[in-house]
Amino acid sequence: MQWLLIAISLAFMGLFLVMPLYAVFHEALRQGVGVFFQSLQSRDAQSAIRLTLLVAAIAVPLNVVFGICAAWAIAKYEFKGKAFLITLIDLPFSVSPVISGLVYVLLFGSGSLLGPWLRANGVEILFAVPGIVLATIFVTFPFVARELIPLMQDQGTGDEEAAISLGANGWQTFFRVTLPNIKWGLLYGVLLCNARAMGEFGAVAVVSGKIRGQTTTMPLQVEMLYNEYNGTAAFALASLLALLALVTLVLKSILEWRFGDELAASGRH
Amino acid sequence: MATAAPIRAGWRLKQPSVIPGFGLTLGFTLTYFSLIILIPLIALMLRAAGIGPAGFWAAATDPRVLASLRTSFTTALIAASINVVFGTLIAWVLVRYRFPGRRVFDAIVDLPFALPTAVAGIALTAIYAPSGSIGALFAPLGIRIAYTPIGIVIAMVFIGLPFVVRTVQPILEEVSREIEEASATLGANRFQTITRVILPGLAPAILTGFALAFARAVGEYGSVIFIAGNIPFVSEIAPLLIVIRLEEFNYTGAAVIATVMLSISFLMLLFINLVQAWSRKRYGYGN
């Protein structure tokens, strides 16, 4: 019975999880290593990689600052409406990625209140990097905060109160007491946030305008190549993203095994 | 502080604390949330409401819109149900049994969280297309998986699986074996122990996992559109119709579909919170 259940589970995971992963690398290398590297060196692929790195480099730190602020406010104080605020922070997870992009099209697009003013002043948000960054921030919004909130709530306020009573100021308390306490949980949140930021497709597709070589991130470039029946190039670029996913999983597992106690128990997901 | 005044502390936003930074951190949190999430969402709803109740109703009940919503919600329902069965089984196997490679499989459960949806989409299509490794097995039988609603379900099963496993797993780890042993010593057979003792205790977690997987599947775009075939009235999902409306510059039409989807999502979120509050009361746990 036990082995039957194990066999069914592993077969299901093999079919739904391992096979797609294998398929990415198999398709990418189908025409040989030469073609693989050649397609990665194309100018469009290079610019897509650069844009993806740029977007993640802006979106992730902003969400880190937000996550730390939100967790500090929620974990270190008792105030009215706290439970509601925690629910609100998770809100972006229940919004379809397409809608996360759509909101900015409606806010900044030609039919909106802001649209004509932005155009008159030469500010480009939609179909440009700022729009892509905004949509990415939207979809990755809760990642850091939801790791840190339960962790910092578990840790309580004792360490900080001790530091303050010994004469430390707020910043010293944060950098010398709180940050060392939460560093692994923070890294865990950053890891998940970054994976999603680099891989986001739906929200970014809506706001990017898909201008080749300018506003196509890696996932968008994958789609364009795929729709042009350039499967090998699409899968070559996709294999880089799959590699990123694998690295993320490995690092995440290492964090869970080595520092499981220092990550919030309820923070696993 | 005020020693002399015996005034009862009335309503106050925050309990006193010696730790500094409340104004700064809460202020930044609320400002950032308003700018990034709240104001854009309100703008969306205002845009949808701007055409009036009659116009909204007409746009929301357009046959193609209704068909896409039906496709999204039925396929998501089927996928979430499949995920509940296999997700619970996988959680059980990972928690209870020891076998070679268990840690690797435990880590791989999270693959759908880490793998970009577009990558998952083209990979699944490559496998399930009539020329793909699994699609080719079904093609002689006259069964097409990719480019039909079955393909949509496959993609939604992929992205929803970790939600069920990761919700059920920690609860299963806490449920003590002693309860099962007690049930066995009281004369229950294995089947009775599972259906009457273990599953009722897991029910709130399973229901939460189901709701999370369902909510994610309804909104999913990247992994679905490649494998769906996107035939209007057959395999066109609601998020795709939003994108099509945008490409037609029908911003209001897009906003209406989005508002309908958001309303249903918020009801789901409310449902999850109620289940968890109920479960905390009934079983003493909940996320």
mmCIF file of C-alpha atoms in Angstrom, chain B residues 115-216:
data_model
loop_
_atom_site.group_PDB
_atom_site.id
_atom_site.type_symbol
_atom_site.label_atom_id
_atom_site.label_comp_id
_atom_site.label_asym_id
_atom_site.label_seq_id
_atom_site.Cartn_x
_atom_site.Cartn_y
_atom_site.Cartn_z
ATOM 1 C CA LEU B 115 9.294 28.446 -13.115
ATOM 2 C CA PRO B 116 8.085 31.436 -15.166
ATOM 3 C CA THR B 117 4.574 30.805 -16.462
ATOM 4 C CA ALA B 118 5.481 31.397 -20.108
ATOM 5 C CA VAL B 119 8.201 28.744 -19.863
ATOM 6 C CA ALA B 120 5.765 26.300 -18.293
ATOM 7 C CA GLY B 121 3.276 27.123 -21.041
ATOM 8 C CA ILE B 122 5.537 26.354 -23.991
ATOM 9 C CA ALA B 123 6.987 23.274 -22.250
ATOM 10 C CA LEU B 124 3.554 21.797 -21.565
ATOM 11 C CA THR B 125 2.503 22.548 -25.135
ATOM 12 C CA ALA B 126 5.593 20.776 -26.469
ATOM 13 C CA ILE B 127 4.680 17.678 -24.443
ATOM 14 C CA TYR B 128 0.950 17.584 -25.053
ATOM 15 C CA ALA B 129 0.770 18.762 -28.670
ATOM 16 C CA PRO B 130 -0.198 15.962 -31.111
ATOM 17 C CA SER B 131 3.491 15.669 -32.052
ATOM 18 C CA GLY B 132 4.708 15.799 -28.439
ATOM 19 C CA SER B 133 5.793 12.866 -26.302
ATOM 20 C CA ILE B 134 2.480 12.460 -24.479
ATOM 21 C CA GLY B 135 0.221 14.034 -27.086
ATOM 22 C CA ALA B 136 1.438 11.449 -29.603
ATOM 23 C CA LEU B 137 0.168 8.665 -27.326
ATOM 24 C CA PHE B 138 -3.326 10.079 -27.364
ATOM 25 C CA ALA B 139 -3.472 11.284 -30.966
ATOM 26 C CA PRO B 140 -4.133 7.776 -32.452
ATOM 27 C CA LEU B 141 -7.073 7.437 -30.055
ATOM 28 C CA GLY B 142 -8.541 10.609 -31.475
ATOM 29 C CA ILE B 143 -7.975 12.516 -28.240
ATOM 30 C CA ARG B 144 -6.467 15.964 -28.519
ATOM 31 C CA ILE B 145 -5.080 17.484 -25.332
ATOM 32 C CA ALA B 146 -3.291 20.645 -26.402
ATOM 33 C CA TYR B 147 -5.436 23.338 -28.087
ATOM 34 C CA THR B 148 -8.582 22.113 -26.258
ATOM 35 C CA PRO B 149 -10.051 22.785 -22.794
ATOM 36 C CA ILE B 150 -8.242 19.624 -21.594
ATOM 37 C CA GLY B 151 -4.974 21.467 -22.239
ATOM 38 C CA ILE B 152 -6.186 24.393 -20.130
ATOM 39 C CA VAL B 153 -6.890 21.998 -17.252
ATOM 40 C CA ILE B 154 -3.397 20.467 -17.588
ATOM 41 C CA ALA B 155 -1.738 23.899 -17.325
ATOM 42 C CA MET B 156 -3.924 24.827 -14.342
ATOM 43 C CA VAL B 157 -3.087 21.552 -12.575
ATOM 44 C CA PHE B 158 0.590 22.408 -13.024
ATOM 45 C CA ILE B 159 0.389 25.862 -11.496
ATOM 46 C CA GLY B 160 -2.080 24.950 -8.716
ATOM 47 C CA LEU B 161 -0.438 21.817 -7.314
ATOM 48 C CA PRO B 162 1.967 23.437 -4.801
ATOM 49 C CA PHE B 163 -0.862 25.443 -3.214
ATOM 50 C CA VAL B 164 -2.614 22.262 -2.039
ATOM 51 C CA VAL B 165 0.570 20.396 -1.054
ATOM 52 C CA ARG B 166 2.017 23.347 0.879
ATOM 53 C CA THR B 167 -1.256 24.028 2.727
ATOM 54 C CA VAL B 168 -1.908 20.417 3.726
ATOM 55 C CA GLN B 169 1.700 19.386 4.455
ATOM 56 C CA PRO B 170 2.357 21.452 7.634
ATOM 57 C CA ILE B 171 -0.994 20.440 9.126
ATOM 58 C CA LEU B 172 -0.274 16.782 8.420
ATOM 59 C CA GLU B 173 3.072 17.161 10.162
ATOM 60 C CA GLU B 174 1.297 18.400 13.280
ATOM 61 C CA VAL B 175 -1.453 15.778 13.375
ATOM 62 C CA SER B 176 -0.071 13.248 15.811
ATOM 63 C CA ARG B 177 0.059 9.584 15.037
ATOM 64 C CA GLU B 178 -1.280 8.904 18.494
ATOM 65 C CA ILE B 179 -4.762 9.863 17.378
ATOM 66 C CA GLU B 180 -4.530 7.303 14.603
ATOM 67 C CA GLU B 181 -3.212 4.703 16.998
ATOM 68 C CA ALA B 182 -6.030 5.494 19.406
ATOM 69 C CA SER B 183 -8.525 5.075 16.602
ATOM 70 C CA ALA B 184 -6.954 1.741 15.654
ATOM 71 C CA THR B 185 -6.963 0.425 19.224
ATOM 72 C CA LEU B 186 -10.625 1.377 19.500
ATOM 73 C CA GLY B 187 -11.300 -1.037 16.662
ATOM 74 C CA ALA B 188 -11.372 1.174 13.564
ATOM 75 C CA ASN B 189 -9.883 -0.312 10.430
ATOM 76 C CA ARG B 190 -7.454 1.698 8.287
ATOM 77 C CA PHE B 191 -10.170 2.993 5.975
ATOM 78 C CA GLN B 192 -12.325 4.171 8.883
ATOM 79 C CA THR B 193 -9.315 5.853 10.483
ATOM 80 C CA ILE B 194 -8.612 7.760 7.281
ATOM 81 C CA THR B 195 -12.168 8.822 6.493
ATOM 82 C CA ARG B 196 -13.381 9.484 10.066
ATOM 83 C CA VAL B 197 -10.240 10.648 11.888
ATOM 84 C CA ILE B 198 -7.589 11.997 9.531
ATOM 85 C CA LEU B 199 -9.554 13.605 6.717
ATOM 86 C CA PRO B 200 -11.973 15.607 8.937
ATOM 87 C CA GLY B 201 -8.973 17.133 10.684
ATOM 88 C CA LEU B 202 -7.402 18.005 7.348
ATOM 89 C CA ALA B 203 -10.632 19.331 5.815
ATOM 90 C CA PRO B 204 -10.042 23.048 6.519
ATOM 91 C CA ALA B 205 -6.505 22.865 5.122
ATOM 92 C CA ILE B 206 -7.688 20.976 2.045
ATOM 93 C CA LEU B 207 -10.480 23.504 1.521
ATOM 94 C CA THR B 208 -8.005 26.393 1.837
ATOM 95 C CA GLY B 209 -5.630 24.715 -0.596
ATOM 96 C CA PHE B 210 -8.494 24.153 -3.000
ATOM 97 C CA ALA B 211 -9.531 27.800 -2.827
ATOM 98 C CA LEU B 212 -5.958 29.029 -3.353
ATOM 99 C CA ALA B 213 -5.380 26.700 -6.304
ATOM 100 C CA PHE B 214 -8.734 27.658 -7.777
ATOM 101 C CA ALA B 215 -8.121 31.401 -7.389
ATOM 102 C CA ARG B 216 -4.693 31.100 -8.989
#
